[in-house]
Short mmCIF file of N, CA and C in Angstrom, two decimals:
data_model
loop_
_atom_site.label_atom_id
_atom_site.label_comp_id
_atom_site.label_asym_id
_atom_site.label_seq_id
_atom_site.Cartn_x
_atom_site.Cartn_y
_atom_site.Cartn_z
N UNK A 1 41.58 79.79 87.36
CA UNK A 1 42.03 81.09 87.79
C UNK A 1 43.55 81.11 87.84
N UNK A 2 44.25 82.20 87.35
CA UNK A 2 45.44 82.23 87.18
C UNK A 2 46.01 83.08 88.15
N UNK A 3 46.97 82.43 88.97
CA UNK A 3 47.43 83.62 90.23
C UNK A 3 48.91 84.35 89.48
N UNK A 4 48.51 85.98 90.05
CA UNK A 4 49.88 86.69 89.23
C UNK A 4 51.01 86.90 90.58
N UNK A 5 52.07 86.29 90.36
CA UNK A 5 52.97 86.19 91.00
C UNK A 5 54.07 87.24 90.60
N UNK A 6 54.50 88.33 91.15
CA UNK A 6 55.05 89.79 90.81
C UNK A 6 56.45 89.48 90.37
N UNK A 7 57.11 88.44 91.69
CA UNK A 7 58.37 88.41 92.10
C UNK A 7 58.54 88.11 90.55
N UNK A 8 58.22 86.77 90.10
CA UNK A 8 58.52 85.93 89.07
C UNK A 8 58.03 86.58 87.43
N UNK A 9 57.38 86.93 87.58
CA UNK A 9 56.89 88.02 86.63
C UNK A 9 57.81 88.75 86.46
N UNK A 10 58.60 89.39 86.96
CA UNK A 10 59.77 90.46 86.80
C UNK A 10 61.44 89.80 86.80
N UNK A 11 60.92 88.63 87.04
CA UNK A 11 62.83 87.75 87.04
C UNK A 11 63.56 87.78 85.51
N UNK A 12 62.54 88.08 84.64
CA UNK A 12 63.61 87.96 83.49
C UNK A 12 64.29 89.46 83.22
N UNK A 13 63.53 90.57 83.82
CA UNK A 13 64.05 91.78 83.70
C UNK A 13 65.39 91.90 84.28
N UNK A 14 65.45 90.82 85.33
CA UNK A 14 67.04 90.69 86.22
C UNK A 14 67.77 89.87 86.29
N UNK A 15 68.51 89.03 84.71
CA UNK A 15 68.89 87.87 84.70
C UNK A 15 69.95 87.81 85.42
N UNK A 16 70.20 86.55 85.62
CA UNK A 16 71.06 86.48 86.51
C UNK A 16 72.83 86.24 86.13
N UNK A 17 73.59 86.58 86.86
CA UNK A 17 74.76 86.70 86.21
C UNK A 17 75.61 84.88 85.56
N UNK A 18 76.15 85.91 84.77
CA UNK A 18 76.47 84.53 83.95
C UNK A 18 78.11 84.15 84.67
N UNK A 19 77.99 83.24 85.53
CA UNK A 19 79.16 82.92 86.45
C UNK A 19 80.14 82.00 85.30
N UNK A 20 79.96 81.34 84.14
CA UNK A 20 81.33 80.30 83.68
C UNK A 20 80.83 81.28 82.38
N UNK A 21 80.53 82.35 81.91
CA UNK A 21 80.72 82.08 80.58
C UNK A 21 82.46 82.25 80.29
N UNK A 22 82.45 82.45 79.06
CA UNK A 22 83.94 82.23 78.39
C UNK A 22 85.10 83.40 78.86
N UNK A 23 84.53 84.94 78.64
CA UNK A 23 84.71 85.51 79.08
C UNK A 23 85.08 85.89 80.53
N UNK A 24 84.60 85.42 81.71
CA UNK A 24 85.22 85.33 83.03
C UNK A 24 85.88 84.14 83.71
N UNK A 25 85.72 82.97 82.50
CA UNK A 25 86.64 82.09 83.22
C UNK A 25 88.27 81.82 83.31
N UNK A 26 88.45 82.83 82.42
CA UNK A 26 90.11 83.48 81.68
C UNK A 26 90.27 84.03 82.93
N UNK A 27 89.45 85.21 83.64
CA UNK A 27 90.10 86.27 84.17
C UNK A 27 90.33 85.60 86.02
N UNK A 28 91.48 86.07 86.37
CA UNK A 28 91.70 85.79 87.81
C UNK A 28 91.00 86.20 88.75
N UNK A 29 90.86 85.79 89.85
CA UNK A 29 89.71 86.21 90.79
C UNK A 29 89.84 87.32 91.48
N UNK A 30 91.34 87.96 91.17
CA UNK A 30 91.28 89.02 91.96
C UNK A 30 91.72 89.59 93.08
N UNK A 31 91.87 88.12 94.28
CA UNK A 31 91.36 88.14 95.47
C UNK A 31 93.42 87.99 95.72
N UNK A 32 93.30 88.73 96.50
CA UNK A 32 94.80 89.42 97.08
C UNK A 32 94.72 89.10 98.88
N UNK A 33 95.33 88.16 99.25
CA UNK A 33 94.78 87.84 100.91
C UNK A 33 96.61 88.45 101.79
N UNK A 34 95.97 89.30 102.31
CA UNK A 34 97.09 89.81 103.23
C UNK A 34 97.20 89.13 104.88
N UNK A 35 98.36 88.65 104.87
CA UNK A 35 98.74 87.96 106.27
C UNK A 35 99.67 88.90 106.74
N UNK A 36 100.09 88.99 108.32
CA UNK A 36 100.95 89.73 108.93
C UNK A 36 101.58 88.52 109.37
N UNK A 37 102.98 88.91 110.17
CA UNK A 37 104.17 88.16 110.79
C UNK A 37 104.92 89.03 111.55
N UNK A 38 105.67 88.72 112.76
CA UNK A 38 106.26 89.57 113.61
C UNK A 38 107.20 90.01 112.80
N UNK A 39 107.77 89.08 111.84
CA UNK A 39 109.01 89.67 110.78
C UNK A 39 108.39 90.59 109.83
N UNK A 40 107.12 90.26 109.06
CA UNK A 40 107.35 90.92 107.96
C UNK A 40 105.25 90.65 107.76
N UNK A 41 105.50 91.30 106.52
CA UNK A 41 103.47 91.54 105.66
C UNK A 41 103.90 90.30 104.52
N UNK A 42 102.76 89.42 104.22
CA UNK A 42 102.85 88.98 103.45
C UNK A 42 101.73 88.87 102.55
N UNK A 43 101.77 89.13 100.97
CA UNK A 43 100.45 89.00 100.08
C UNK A 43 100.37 87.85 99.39
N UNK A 44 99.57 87.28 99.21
CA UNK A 44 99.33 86.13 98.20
C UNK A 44 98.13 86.49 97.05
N UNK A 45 98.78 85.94 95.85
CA UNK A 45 97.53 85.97 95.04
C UNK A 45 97.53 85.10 94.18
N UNK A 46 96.42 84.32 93.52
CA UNK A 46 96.35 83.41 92.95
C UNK A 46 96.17 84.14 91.46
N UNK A 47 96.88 83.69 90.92
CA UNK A 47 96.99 84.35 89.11
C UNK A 47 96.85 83.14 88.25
N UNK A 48 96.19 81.90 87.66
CA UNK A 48 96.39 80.91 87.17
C UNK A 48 96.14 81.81 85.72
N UNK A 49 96.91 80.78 85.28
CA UNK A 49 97.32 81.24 83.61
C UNK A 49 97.49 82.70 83.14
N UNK A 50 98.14 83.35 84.17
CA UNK A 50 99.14 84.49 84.14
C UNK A 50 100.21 84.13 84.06
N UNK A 51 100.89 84.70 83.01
CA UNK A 51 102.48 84.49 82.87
C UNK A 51 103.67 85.15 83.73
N UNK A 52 104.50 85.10 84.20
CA UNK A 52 105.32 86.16 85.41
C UNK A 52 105.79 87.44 84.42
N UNK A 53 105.63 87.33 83.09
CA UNK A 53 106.12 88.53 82.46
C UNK A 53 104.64 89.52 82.74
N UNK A 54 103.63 88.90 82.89
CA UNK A 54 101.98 89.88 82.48
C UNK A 54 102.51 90.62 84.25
N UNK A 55 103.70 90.40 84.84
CA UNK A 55 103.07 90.58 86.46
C UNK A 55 103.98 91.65 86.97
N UNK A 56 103.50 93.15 86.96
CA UNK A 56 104.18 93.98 87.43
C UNK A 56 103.75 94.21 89.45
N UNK A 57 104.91 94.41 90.07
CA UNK A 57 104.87 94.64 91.68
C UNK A 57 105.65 96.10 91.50
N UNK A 58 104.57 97.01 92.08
CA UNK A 58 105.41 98.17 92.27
C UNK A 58 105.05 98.98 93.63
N UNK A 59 106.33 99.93 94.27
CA UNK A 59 105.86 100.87 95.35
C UNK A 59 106.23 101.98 94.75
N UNK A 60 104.69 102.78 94.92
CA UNK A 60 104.80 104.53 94.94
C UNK A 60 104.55 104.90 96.03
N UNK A 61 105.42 106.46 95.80
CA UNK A 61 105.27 107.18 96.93
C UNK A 61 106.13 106.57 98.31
N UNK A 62 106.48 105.63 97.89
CA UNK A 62 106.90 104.80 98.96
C UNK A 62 105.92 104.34 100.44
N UNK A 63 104.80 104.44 99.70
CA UNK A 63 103.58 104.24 100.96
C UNK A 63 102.54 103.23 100.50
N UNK A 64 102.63 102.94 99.04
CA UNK A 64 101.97 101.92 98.06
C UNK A 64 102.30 100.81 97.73
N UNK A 65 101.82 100.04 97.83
CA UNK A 65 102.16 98.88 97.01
C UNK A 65 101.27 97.97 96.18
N UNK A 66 101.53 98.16 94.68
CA UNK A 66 100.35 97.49 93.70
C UNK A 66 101.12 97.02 92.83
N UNK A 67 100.16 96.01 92.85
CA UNK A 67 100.16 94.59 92.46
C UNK A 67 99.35 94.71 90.84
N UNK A 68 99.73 94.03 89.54
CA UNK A 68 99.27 94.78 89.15
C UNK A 68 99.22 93.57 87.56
N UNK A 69 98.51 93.29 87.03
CA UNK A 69 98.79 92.20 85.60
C UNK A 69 97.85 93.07 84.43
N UNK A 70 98.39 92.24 83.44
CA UNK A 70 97.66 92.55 81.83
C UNK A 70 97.72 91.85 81.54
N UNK A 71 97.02 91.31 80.78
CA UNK A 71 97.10 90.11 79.39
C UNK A 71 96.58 90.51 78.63
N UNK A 72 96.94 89.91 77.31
CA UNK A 72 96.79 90.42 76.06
C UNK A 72 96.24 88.84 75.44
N UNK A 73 95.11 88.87 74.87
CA UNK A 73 94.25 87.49 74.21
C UNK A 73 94.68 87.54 73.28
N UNK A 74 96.08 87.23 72.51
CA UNK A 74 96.88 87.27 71.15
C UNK A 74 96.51 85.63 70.31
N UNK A 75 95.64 85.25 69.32
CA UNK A 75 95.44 84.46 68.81
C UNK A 75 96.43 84.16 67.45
N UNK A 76 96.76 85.33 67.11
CA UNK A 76 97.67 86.10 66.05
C UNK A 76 96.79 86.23 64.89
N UNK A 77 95.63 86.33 64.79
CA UNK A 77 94.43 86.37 63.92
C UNK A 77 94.26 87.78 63.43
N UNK A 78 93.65 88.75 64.99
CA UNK A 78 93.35 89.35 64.51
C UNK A 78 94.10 90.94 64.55
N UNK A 79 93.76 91.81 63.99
CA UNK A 79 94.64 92.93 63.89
C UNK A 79 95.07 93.68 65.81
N UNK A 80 95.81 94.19 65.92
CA UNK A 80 95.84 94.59 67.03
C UNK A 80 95.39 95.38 67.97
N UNK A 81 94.53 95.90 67.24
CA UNK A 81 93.11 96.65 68.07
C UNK A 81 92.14 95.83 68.48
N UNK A 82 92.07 94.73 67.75
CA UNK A 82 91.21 93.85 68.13
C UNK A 82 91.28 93.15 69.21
N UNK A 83 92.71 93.14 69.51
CA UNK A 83 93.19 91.87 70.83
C UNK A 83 92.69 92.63 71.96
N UNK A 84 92.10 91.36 72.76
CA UNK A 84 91.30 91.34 74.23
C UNK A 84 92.30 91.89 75.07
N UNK A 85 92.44 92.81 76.07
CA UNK A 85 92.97 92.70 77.03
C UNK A 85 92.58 92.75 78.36
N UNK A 86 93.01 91.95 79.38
CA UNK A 86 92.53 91.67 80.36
C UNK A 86 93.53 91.89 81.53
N UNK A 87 93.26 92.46 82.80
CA UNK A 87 94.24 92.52 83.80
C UNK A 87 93.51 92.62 85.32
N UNK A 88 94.26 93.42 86.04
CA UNK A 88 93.70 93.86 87.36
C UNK A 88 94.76 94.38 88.07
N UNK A 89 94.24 95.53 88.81
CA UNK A 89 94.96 95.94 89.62
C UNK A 89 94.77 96.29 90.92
N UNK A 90 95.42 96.00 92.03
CA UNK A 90 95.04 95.91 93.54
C UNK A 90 96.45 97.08 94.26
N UNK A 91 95.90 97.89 94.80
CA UNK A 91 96.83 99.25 95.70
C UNK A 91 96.40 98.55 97.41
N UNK A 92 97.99 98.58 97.90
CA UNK A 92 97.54 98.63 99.07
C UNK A 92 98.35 99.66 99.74
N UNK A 93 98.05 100.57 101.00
CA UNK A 93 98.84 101.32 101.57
C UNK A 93 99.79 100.45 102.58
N UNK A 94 100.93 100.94 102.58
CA UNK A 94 101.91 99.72 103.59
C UNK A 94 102.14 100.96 104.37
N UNK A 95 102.42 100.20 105.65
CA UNK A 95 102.35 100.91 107.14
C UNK A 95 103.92 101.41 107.04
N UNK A 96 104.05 102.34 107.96
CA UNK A 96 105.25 103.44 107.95
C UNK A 96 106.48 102.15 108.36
N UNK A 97 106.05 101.43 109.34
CA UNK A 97 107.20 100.48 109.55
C UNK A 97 107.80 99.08 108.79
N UNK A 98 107.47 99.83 107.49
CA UNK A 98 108.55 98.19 106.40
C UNK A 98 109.15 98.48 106.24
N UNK A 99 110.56 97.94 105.29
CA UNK A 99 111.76 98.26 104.65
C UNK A 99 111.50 97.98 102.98
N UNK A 100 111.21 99.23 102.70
CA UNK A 100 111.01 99.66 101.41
C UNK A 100 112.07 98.52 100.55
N UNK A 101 113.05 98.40 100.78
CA UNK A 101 114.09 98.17 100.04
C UNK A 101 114.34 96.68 100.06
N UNK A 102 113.52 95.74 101.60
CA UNK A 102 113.83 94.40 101.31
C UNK A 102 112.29 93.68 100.61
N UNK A 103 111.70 94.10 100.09
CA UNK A 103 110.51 93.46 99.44
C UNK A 103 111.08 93.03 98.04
N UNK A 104 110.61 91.13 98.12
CA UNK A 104 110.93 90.29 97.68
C UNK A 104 109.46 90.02 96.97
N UNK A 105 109.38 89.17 95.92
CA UNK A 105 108.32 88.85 95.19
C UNK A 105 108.70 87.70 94.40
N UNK A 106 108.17 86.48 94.46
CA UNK A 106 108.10 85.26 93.99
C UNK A 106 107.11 84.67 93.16
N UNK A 107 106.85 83.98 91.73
CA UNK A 107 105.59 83.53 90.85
C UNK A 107 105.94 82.43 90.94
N UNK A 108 104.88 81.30 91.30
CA UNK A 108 105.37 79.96 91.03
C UNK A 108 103.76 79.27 91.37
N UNK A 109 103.93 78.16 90.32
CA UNK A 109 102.47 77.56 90.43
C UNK A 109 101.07 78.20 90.45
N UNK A 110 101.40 79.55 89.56
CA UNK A 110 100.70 80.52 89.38
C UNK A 110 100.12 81.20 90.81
N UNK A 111 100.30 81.52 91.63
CA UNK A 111 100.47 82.19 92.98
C UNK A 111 101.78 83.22 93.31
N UNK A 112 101.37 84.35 93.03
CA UNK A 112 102.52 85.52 93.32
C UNK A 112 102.08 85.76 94.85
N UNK A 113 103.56 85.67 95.27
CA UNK A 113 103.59 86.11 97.01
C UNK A 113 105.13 87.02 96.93
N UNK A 114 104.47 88.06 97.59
CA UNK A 114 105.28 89.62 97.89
C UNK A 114 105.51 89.49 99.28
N UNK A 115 107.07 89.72 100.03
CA UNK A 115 106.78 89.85 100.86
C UNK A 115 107.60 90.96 101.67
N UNK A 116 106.97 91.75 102.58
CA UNK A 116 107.69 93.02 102.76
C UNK A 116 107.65 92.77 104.41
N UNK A 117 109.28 92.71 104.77
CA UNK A 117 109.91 93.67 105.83
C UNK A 117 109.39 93.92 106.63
N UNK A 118 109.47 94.30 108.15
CA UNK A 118 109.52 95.36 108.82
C UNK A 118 110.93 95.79 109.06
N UNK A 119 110.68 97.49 109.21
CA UNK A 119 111.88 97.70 110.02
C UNK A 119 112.43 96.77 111.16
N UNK A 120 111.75 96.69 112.12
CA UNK A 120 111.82 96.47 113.63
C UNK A 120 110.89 95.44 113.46
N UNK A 121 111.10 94.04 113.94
CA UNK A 121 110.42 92.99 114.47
C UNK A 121 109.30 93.28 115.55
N UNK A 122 108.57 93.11 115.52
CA UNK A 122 107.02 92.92 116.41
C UNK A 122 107.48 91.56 117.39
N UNK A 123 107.47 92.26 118.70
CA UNK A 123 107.60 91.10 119.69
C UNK A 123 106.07 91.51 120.23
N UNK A 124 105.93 90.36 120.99
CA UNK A 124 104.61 90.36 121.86
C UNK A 124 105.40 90.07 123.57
N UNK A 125 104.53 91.34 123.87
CA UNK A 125 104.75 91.54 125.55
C UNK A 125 103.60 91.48 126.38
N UNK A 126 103.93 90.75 127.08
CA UNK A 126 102.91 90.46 128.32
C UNK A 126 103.34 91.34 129.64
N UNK A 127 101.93 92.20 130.12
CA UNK A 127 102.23 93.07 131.45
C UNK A 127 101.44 91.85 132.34
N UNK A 128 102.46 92.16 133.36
CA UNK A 128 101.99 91.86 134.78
C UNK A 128 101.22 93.04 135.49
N UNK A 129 99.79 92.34 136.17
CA UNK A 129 98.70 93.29 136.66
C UNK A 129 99.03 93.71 137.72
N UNK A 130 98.77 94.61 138.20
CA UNK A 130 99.14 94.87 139.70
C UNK A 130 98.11 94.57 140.50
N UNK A 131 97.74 94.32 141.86
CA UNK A 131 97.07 94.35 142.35
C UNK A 131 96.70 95.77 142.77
N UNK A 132 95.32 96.39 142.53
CA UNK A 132 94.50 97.80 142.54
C UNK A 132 93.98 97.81 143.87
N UNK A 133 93.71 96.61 144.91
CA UNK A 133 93.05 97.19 145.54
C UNK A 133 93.26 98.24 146.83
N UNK A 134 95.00 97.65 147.01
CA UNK A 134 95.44 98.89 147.55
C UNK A 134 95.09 100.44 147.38
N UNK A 135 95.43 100.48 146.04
CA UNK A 135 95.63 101.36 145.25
C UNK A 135 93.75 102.18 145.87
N UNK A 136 92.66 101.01 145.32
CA UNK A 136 91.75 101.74 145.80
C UNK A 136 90.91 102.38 146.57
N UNK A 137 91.79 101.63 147.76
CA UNK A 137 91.18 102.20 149.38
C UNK A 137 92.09 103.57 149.34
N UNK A 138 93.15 103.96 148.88
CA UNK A 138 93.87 105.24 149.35
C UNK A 138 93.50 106.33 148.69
N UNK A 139 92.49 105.99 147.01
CA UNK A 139 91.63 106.84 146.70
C UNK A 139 90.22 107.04 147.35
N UNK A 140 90.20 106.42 147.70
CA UNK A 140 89.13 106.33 148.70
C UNK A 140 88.88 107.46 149.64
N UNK A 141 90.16 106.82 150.57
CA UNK A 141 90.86 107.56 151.83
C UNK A 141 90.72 109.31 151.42
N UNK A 142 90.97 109.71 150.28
CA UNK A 142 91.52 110.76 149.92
C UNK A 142 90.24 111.67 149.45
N UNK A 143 89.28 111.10 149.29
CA UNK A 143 88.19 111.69 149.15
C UNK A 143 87.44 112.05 149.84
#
């Protein structure tokens, strides 16, 4: 007796993704990790075998900031319609308090890191609590 098993019966209708073929092992992962600092925002991204010319950093609107590559799969073979191109592009909105004007951007060891400003430094302040319970017998009182 032959048991019909549904799940498996239907797995080839949903193959599964092809994680190394040739095609995605070229392309960068994508992955853009944003850190903060009392000074400033900082982005990192890992670009391996991106060249710093494929790597445009731009702000629009002055409220944007994207990050942004192309590549071009030039073998010199084939005609130029033919050539692969490959890129990605990542928008992020930057908060009202950077300085448009000091964002810096560095490529090295294939890792582009942008890093933007604040106007005004971020300090961290600590309040002292008061003691309430005064406070809550005289609402009390008052009721």
């Amino acid at each position: 007796m032959e048991l019909y098993y549904p799940i498996q019966s239907s797995w080839p209708l949903f193959p599964a993704p092809h994680f190394f073929s040739s095609s995605d092992s070229a392309t960068p992962q994508n992955y853009v990790h944003w850190t903060e600092t009392p000074e400033s925002h900082r982005f990192s991204a890992d670009l391996p075998g991106v060249r710093k010319e494929e790597i445009r950093v731009e702000v629009e609107d002055s409220r944007y900031m994207v990050i942004r590559t192309e590549r071009r799969d030039d073998d010199g073979l084939g005609e130029p319609a033919q050539r692969e191109r490959r890129g990605f592009v990542r928008k992020f909105r930057l908060p009202e308090t950077v300085d448009i004007d000091g964002i810096t951007a560095a490529y090295e060891d294939g890792v582009l890191t942008v890093t933007v400003p604040r106007l005004v430094s971020r300090r961290r302040l600590q309040l002292d609590l008061e003691d309430l319970a005064d406070a809550s017998h005289a609402v009390a009182r008052a009721a």
